[in-house]
PDB file of C-alpha atoms in Angstrom:
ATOM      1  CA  UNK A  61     -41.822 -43.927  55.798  1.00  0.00           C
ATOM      2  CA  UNK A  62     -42.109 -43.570  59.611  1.00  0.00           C
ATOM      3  CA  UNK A  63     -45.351 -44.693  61.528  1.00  0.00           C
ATOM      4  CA  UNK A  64     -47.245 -41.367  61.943  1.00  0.00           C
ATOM      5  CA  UNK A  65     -49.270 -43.426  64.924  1.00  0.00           C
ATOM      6  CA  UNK A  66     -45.364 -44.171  66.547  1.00  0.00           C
ATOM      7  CA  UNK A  67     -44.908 -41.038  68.181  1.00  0.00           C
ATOM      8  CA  UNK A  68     -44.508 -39.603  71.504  1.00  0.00           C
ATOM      9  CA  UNK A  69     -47.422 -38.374  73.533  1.00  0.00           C
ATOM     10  CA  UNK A  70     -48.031 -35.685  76.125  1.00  0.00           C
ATOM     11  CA  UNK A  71     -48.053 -38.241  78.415  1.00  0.00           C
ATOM     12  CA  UNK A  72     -45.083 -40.508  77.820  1.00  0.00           C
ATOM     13  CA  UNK A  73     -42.899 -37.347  77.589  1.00  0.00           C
ATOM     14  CA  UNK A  74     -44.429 -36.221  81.038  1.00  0.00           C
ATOM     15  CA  UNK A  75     -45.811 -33.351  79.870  1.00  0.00           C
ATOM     16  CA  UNK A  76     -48.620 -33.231  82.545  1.00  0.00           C
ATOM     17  CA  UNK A  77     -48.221 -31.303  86.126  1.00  0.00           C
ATOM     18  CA  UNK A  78     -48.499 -33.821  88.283  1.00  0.00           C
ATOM     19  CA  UNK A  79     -48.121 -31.380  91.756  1.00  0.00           C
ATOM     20  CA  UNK A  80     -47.748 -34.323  93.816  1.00  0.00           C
ATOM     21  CA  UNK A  81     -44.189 -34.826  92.113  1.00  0.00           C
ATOM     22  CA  UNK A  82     -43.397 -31.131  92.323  1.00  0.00           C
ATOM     23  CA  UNK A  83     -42.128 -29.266  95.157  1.00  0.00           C
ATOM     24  CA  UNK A  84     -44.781 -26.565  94.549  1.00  0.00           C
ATOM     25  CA  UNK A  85     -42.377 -24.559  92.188  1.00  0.00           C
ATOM     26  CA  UNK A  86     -44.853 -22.775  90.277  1.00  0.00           C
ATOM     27  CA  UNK A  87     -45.966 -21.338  94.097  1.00  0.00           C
ATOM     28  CA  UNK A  88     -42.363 -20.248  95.054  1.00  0.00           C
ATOM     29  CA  UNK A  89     -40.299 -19.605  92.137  1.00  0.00           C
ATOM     30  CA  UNK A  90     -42.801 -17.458  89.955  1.00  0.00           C
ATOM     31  CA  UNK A  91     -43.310 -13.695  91.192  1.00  0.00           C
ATOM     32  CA  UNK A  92     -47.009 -12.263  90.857  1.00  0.00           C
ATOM     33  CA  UNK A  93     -48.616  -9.223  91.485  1.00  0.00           C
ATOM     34  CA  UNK A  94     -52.150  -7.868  93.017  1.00  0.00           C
ATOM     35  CA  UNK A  95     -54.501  -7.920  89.796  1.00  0.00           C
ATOM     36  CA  UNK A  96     -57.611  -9.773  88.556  1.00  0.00           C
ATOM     37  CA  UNK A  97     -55.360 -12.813  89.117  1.00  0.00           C
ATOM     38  CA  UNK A  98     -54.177 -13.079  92.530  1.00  0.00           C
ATOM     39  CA  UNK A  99     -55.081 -11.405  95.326  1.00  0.00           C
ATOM     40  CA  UNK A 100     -51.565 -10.247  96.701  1.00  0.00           C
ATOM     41  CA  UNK A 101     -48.443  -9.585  95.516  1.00  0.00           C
ATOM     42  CA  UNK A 102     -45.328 -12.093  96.165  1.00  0.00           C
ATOM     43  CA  UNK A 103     -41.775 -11.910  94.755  1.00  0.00           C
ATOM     44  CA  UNK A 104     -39.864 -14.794  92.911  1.00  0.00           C
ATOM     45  CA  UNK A 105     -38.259 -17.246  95.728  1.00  0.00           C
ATOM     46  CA  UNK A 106     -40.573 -16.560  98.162  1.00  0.00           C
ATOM     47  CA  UNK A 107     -43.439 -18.845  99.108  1.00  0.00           C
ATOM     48  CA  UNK A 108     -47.025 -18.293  98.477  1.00  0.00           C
ATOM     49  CA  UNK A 109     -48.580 -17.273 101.882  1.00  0.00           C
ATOM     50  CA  UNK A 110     -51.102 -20.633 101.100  1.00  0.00           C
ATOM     51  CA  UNK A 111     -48.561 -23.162 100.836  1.00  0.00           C
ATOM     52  CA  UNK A 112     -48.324 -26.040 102.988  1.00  0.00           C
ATOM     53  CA  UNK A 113     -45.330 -27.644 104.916  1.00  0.00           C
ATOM     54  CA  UNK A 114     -46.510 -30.791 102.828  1.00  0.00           C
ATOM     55  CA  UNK A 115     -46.186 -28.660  99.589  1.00  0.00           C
ATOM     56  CA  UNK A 116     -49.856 -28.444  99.161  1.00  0.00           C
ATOM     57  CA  UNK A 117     -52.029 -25.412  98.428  1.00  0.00           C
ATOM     58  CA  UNK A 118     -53.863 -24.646 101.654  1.00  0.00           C
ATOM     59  CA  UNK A 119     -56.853 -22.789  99.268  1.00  0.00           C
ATOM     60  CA  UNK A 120     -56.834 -25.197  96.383  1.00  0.00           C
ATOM     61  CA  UNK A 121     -60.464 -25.437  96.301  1.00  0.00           C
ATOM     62  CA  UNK A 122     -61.254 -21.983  96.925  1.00  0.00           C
ATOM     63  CA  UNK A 123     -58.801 -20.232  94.654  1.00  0.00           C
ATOM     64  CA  UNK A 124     -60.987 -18.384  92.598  1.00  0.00           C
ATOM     65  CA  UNK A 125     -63.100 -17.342  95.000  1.00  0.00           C
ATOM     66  CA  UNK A 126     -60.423 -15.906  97.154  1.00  0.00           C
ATOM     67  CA  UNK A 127     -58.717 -13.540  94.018  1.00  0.00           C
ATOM     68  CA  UNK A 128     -56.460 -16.215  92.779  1.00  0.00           C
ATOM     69  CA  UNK A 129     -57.685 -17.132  88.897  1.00  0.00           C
ATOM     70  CA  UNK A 130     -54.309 -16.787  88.261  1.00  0.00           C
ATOM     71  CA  UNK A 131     -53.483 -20.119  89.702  1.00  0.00           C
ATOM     72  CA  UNK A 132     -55.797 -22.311  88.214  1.00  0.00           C
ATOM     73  CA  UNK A 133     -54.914 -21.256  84.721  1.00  0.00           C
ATOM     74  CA  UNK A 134     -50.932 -21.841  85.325  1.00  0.00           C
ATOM     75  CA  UNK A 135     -49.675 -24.842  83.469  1.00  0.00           C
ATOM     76  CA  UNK A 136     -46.109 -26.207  83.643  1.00  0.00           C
ATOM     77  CA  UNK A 137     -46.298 -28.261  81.069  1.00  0.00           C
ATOM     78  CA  UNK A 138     -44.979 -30.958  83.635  1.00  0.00           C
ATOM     79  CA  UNK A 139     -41.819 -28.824  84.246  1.00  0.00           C
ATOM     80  CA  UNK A 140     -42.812 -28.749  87.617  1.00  0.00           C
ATOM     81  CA  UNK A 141     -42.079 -32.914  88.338  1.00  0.00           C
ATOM     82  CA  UNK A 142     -38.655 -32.482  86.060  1.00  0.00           C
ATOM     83  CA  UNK A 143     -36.803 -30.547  87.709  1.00  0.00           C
ATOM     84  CA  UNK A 144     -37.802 -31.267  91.623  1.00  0.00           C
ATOM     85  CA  UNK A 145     -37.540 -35.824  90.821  1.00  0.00           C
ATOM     86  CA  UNK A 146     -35.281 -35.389  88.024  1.00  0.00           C
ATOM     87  CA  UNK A 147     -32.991 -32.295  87.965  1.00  0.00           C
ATOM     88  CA  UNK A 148     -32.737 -32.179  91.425  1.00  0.00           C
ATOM     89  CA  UNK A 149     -33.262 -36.073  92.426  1.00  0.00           C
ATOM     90  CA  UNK A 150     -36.308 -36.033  94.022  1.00  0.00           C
ATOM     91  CA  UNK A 151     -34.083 -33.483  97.256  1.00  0.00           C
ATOM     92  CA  UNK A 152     -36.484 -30.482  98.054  1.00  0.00           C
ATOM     93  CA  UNK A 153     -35.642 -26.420  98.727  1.00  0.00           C
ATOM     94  CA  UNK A 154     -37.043 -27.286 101.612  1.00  0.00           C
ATOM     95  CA  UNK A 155     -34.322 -30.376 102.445  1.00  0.00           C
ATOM     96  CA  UNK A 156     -31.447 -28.608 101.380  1.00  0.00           C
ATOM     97  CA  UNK A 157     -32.190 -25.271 101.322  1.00  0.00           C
ATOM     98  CA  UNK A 158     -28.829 -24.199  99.102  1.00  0.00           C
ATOM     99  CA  UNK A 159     -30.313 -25.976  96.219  1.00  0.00           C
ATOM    100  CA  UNK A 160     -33.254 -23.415  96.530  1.00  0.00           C
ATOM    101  CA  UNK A 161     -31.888 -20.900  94.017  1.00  0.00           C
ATOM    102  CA  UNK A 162     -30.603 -22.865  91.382  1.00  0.00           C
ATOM    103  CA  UNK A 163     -33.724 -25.021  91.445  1.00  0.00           C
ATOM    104  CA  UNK A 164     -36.181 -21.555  90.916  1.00  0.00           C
ATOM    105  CA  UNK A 165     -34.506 -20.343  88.365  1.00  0.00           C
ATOM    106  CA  UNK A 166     -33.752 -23.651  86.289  1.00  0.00           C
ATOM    107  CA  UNK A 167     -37.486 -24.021  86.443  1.00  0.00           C
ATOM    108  CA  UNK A 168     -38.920 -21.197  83.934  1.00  0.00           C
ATOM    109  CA  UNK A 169     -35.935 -22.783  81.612  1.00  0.00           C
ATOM    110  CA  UNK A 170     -37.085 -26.278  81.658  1.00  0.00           C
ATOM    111  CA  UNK A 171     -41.346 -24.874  81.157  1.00  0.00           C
ATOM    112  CA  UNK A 172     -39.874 -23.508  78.005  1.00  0.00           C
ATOM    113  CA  UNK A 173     -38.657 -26.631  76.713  1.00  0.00           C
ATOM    114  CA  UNK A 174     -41.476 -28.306  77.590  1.00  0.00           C
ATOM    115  CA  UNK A 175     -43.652 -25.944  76.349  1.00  0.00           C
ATOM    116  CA  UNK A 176     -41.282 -26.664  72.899  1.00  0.00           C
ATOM    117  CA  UNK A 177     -41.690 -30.821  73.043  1.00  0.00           C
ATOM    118  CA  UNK A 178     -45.441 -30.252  73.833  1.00  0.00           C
ATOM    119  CA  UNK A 179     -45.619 -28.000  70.243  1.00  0.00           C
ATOM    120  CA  UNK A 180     -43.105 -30.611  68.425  1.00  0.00           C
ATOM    121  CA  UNK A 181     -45.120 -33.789  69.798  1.00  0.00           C
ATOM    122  CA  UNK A 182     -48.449 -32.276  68.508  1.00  0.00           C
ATOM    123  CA  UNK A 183     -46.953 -31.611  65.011  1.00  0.00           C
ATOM    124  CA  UNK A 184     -46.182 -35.647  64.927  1.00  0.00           C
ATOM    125  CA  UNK A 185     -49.277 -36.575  65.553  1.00  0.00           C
ATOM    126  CA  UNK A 186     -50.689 -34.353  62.577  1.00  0.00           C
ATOM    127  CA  UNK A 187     -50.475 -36.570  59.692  1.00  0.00           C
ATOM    128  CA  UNK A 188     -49.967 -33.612  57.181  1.00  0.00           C
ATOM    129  CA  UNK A 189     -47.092 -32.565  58.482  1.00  0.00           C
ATOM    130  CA  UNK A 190     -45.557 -35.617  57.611  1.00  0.00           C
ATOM    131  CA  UNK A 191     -42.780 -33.903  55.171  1.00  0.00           C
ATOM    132  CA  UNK A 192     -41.424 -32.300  58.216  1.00  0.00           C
ATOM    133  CA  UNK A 193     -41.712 -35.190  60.151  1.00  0.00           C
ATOM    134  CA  UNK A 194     -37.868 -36.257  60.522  1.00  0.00           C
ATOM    135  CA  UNK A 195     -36.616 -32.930  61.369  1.00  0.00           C
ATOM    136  CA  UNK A 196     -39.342 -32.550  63.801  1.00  0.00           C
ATOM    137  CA  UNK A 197     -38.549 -35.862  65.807  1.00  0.00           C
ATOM    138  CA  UNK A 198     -34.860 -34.943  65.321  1.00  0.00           C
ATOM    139  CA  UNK A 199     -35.268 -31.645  67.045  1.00  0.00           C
ATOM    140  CA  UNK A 200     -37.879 -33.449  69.534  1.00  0.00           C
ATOM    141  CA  UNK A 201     -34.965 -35.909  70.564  1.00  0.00           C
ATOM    142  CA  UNK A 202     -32.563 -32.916  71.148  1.00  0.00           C
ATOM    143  CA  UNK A 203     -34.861 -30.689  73.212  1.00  0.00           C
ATOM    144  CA  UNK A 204     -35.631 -33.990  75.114  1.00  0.00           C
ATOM    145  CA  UNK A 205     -32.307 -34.940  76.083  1.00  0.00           C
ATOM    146  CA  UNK A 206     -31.686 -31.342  76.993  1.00  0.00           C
ATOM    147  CA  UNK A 207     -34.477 -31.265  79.735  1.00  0.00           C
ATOM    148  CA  UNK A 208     -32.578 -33.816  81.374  1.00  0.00           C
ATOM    149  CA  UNK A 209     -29.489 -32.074  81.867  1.00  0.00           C
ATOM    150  CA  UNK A 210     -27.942 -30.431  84.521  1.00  0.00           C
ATOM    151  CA  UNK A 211     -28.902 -27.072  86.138  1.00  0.00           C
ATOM    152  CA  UNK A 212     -25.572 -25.531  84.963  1.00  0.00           C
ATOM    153  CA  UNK A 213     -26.299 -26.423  81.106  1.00  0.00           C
ATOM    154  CA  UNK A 214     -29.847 -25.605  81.973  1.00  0.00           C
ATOM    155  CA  UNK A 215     -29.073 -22.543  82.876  1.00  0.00           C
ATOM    156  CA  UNK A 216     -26.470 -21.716  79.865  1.00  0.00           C
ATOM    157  CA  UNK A 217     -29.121 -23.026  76.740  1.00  0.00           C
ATOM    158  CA  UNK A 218     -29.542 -20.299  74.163  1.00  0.00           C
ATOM    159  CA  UNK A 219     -33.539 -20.791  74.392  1.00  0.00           C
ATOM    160  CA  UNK A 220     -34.653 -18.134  72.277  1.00  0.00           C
ATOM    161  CA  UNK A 221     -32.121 -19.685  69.890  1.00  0.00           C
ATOM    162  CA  UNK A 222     -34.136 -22.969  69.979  1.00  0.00           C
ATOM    163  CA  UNK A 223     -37.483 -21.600  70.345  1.00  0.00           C
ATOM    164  CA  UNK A 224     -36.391 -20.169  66.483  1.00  0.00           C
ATOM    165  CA  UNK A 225     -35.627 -23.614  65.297  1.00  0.00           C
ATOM    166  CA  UNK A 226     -38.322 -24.972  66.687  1.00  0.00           C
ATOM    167  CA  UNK A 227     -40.331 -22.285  65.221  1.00  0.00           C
ATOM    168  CA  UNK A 228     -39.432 -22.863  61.597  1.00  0.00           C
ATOM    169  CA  UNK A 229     -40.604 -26.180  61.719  1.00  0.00           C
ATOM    170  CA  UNK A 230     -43.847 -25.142  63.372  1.00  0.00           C
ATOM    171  CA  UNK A 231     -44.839 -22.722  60.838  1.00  0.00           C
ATOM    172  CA  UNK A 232     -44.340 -25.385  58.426  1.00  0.00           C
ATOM    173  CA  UNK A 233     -46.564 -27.554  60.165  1.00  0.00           C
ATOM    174  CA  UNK A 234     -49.483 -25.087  60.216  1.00  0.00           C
ATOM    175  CA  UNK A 235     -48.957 -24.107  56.795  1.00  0.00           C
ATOM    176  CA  UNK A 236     -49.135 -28.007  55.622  1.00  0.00           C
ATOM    177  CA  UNK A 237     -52.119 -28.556  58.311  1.00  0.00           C
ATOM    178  CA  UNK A 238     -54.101 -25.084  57.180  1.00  0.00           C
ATOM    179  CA  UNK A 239     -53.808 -25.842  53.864  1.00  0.00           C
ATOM    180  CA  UNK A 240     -55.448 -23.993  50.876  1.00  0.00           C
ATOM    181  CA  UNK A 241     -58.456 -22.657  53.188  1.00  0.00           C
ATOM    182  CA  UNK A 242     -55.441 -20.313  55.278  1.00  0.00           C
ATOM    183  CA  UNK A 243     -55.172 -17.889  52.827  1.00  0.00           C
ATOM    184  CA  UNK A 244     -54.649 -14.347  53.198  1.00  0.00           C
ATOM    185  CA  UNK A 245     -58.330 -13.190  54.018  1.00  0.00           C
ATOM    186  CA  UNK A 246     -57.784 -15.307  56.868  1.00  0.00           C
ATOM    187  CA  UNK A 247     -54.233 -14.555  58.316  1.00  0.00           C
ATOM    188  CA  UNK A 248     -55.019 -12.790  61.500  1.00  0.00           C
ATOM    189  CA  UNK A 249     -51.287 -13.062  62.767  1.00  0.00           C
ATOM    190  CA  UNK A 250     -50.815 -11.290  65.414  1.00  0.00           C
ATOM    191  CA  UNK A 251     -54.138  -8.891  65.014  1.00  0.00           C
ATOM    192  CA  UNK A 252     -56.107  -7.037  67.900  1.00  0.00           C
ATOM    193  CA  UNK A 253     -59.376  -8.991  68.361  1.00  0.00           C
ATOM    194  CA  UNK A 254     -59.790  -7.763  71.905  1.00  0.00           C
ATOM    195  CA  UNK A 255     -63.476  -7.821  72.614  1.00  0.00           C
ATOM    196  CA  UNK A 256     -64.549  -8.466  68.763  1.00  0.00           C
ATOM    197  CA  UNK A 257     -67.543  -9.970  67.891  1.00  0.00           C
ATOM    198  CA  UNK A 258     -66.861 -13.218  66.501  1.00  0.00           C
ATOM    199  CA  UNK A 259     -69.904 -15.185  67.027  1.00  0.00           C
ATOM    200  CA  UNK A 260     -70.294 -17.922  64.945  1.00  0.00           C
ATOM    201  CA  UNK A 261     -67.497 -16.980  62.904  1.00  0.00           C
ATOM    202  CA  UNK A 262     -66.276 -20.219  60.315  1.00  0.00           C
ATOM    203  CA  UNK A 263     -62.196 -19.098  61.292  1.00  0.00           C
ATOM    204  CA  UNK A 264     -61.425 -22.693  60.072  1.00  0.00           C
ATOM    205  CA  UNK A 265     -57.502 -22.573  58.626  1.00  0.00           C
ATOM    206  CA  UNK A 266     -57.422 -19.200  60.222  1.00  0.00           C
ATOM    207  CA  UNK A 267     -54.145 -17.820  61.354  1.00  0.00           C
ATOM    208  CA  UNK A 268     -54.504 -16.536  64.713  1.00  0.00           C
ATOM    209  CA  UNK A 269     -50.987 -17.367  65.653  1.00  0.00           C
ATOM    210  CA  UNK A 270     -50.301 -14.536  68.473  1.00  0.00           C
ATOM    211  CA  UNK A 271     -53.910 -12.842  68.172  1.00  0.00           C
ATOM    212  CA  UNK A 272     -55.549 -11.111  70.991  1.00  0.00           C
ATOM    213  CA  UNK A 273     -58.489 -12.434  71.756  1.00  0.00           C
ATOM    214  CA  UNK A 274     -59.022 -10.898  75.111  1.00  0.00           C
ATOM    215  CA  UNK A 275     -62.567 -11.258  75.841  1.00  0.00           C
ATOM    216  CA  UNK A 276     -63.314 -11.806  72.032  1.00  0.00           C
ATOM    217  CA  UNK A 277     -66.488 -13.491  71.675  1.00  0.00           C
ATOM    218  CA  UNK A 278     -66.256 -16.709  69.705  1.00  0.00           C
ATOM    219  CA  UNK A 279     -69.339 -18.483  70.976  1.00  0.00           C
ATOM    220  CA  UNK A 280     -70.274 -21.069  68.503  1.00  0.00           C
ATOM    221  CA  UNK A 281     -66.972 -20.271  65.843  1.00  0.00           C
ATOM    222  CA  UNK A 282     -65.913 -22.502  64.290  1.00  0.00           C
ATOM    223  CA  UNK A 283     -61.923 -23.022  64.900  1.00  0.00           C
ATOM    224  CA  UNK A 284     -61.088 -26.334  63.691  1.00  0.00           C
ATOM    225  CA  UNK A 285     -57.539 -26.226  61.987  1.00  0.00           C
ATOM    226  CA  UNK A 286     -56.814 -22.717  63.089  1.00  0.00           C
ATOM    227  CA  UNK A 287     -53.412 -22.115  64.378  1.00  0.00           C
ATOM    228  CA  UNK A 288     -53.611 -20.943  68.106  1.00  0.00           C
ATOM    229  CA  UNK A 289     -50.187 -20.346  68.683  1.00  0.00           C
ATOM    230  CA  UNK A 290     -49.339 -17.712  71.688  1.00  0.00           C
ATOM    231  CA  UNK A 291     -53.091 -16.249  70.861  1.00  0.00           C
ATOM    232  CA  UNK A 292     -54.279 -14.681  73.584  1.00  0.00           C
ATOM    233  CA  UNK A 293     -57.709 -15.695  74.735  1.00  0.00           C
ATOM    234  CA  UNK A 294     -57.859 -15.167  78.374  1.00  0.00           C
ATOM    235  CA  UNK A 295     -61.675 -13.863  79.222  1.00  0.00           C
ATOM    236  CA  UNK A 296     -62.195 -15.092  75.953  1.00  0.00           C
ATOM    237  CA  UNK A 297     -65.920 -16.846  75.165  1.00  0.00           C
ATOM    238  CA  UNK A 298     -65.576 -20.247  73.748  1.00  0.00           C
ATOM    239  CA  UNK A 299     -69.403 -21.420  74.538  1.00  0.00           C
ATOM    240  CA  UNK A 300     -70.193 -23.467  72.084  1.00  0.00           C
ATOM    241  CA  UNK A 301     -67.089 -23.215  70.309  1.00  0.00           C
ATOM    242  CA  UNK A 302     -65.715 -25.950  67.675  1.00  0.00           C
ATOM    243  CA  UNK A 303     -61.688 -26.027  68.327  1.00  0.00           C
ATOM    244  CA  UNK A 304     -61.733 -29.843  67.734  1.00  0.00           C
ATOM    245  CA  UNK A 305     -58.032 -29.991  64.882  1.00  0.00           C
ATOM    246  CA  UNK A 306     -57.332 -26.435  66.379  1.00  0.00           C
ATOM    247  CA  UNK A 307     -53.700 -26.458  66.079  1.00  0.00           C
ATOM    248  CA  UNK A 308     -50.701 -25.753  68.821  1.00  0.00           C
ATOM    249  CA  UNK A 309     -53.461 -24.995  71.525  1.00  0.00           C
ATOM    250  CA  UNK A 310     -52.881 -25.709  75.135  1.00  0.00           C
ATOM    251  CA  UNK A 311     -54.175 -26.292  78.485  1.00  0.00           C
ATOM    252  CA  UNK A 312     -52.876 -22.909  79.687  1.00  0.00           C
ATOM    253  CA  UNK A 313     -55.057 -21.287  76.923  1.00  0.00           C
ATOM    254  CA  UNK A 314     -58.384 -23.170  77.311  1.00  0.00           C
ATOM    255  CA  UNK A 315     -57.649 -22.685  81.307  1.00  0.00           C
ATOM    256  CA  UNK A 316     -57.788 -18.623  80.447  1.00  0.00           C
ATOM    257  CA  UNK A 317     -61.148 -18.722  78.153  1.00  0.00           C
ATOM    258  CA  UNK A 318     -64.698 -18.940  79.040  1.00  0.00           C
ATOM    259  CA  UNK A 319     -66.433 -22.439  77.729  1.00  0.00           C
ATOM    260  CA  UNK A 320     -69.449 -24.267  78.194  1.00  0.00           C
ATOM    261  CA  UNK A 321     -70.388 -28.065  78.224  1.00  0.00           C
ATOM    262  CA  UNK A 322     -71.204 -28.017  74.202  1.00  0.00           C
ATOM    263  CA  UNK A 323     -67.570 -26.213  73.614  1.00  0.00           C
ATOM    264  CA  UNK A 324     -65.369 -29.167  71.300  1.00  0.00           C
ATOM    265  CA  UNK A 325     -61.572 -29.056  72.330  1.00  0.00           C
ATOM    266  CA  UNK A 326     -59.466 -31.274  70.883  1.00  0.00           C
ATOM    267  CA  UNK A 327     -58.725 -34.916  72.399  1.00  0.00           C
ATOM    268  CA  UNK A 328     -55.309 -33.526  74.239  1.00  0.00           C
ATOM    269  CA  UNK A 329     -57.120 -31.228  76.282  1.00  0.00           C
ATOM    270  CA  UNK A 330     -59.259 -31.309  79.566  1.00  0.00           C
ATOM    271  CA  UNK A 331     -62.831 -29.354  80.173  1.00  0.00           C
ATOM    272  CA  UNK A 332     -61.452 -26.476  83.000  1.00  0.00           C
ATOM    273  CA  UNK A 333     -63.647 -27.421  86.226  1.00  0.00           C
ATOM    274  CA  UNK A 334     -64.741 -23.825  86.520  1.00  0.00           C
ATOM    275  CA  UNK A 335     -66.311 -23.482  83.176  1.00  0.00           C
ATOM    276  CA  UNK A 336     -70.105 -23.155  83.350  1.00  0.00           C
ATOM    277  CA  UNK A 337     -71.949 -26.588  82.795  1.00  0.00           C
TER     278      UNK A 337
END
């Protein structure tokens, strides 16, 4: 029987941005538009109007005051550092300038599989999902080895193909992690929970996998072993919130909600710096 404790973490499998390793990616090759998030518009390819010869943000401590949210809830899911040290060799758009296309667009590919391992890593470390365990490092191993690959077979992977296998073993995960307590009454798959009421709501073993919580208020809910899958909770209130053994959450999430200093998030994720003390 494998080691449940021997698995790969967030961290080994460089699944943190770490922008000093990046060639500012997420501020060239990502389009936005004028909105709540960002206070202009800017096509894919071109650089954001605040980035610095040096790759730096120009406004990085004044982003959200100057209309651009948007930007500190992105998360690359260390994509960002993979393809500028690794994919690329550590040579910048800005160095040779005809690797600038291939570069933007291999980047949304290689978030995706990192977004994947971060998903698969998470259901190692959950010691009832330990009958899917194998397949789960199996399919970890191939995703992993793909990330590394060229641009050209970057660019060729069938993702939504993979994002289904991947997906089958997830479900199986929550299902084995939810347990009894995720019965029906509490499947909320995919529901509209935009602006509901939720306060103090025991959702534990709830599935919420796609929900939208848009500005739901779950202050003081209790979330623990709730799948969180793709559910939507930007605006969302998590003050006081329990989400410690929420499953398949991530930074990008939590970076979207609302939360306080007595909101619980579980040990993978970080306290947002503009969430209210």
């Amino acid at each position: 029987m494998p080691d449940i404790r021997d698995v790969p973490d967030t961290d080994s499998l460089g699944l943190r941005a770490d922008c000093g390793s990046c060639f500012a990616l997420c501020c060239v090759a990502l389009p936005f538009a004028v909105s709540a998030d960002f206070a202009i518009s800017k096509d894919a390819g071109k650089p954001c109007p605040n980035l610095r010869e040096d790759f730096a943000c120009g406004t990085h401590t004044t982003l959200r005051k100057k209309g651009f949210s948007g930007c500190t809830v992105y998360d690359c899911f260390g994509a960002g550092q993979k393809v500028s040290q690794v994919t690329f060799g550590g040579r910048s758009w800005r160095e040779e300038p005809g690797t600038a296309r291939a570069m933007f667009d291999v980047f949304p590919v290689v978030r995706q599989l990192h977004e994947l391992l971060w998903y698969l890593a998470e259901a190692l470390r959950l010691p009832q999902a330990l009958p899917v365990h194998r397949d789960v490092r199996r399919v970890l191993g191939k995703i992993e080895k793909l990330t590394e690959s060229t641009p050209e077979t970057l660019l060729g992977l069938d993702v939504p193909a993979l994002r289904q296998e991947v997906n089958v073993l997830l479900l199986r995960t929550s299902e084995l992690v939810r347990g009894p307590g995720g019965g029906k009454k509490k499947n909320r798959r995919g529901a509209d929970l935009m602006g509901a009421d939720l306060r103090g709501a025991d959702l534990r073993g709830a599935n919420l996998r796609g929900a939208y919580l848009i500005a739901a208020n779950l202050s003081g809910a209790d979330l623990r072993t709730a799948d969180l899958i793709g559910a939507d909770l930007r605006d969302a209130n998590l003050a006081g919130a329990d989400l410690t053994g929420a499953i398949f959450l991530t930074q990008l999430q939590v970076n979207a909600a609302r939360g306080d200093a007595r909101t619980e998030l579980p040990e993978a994720l970080t306290r947002p710096g503009h969430w209210s003390r």
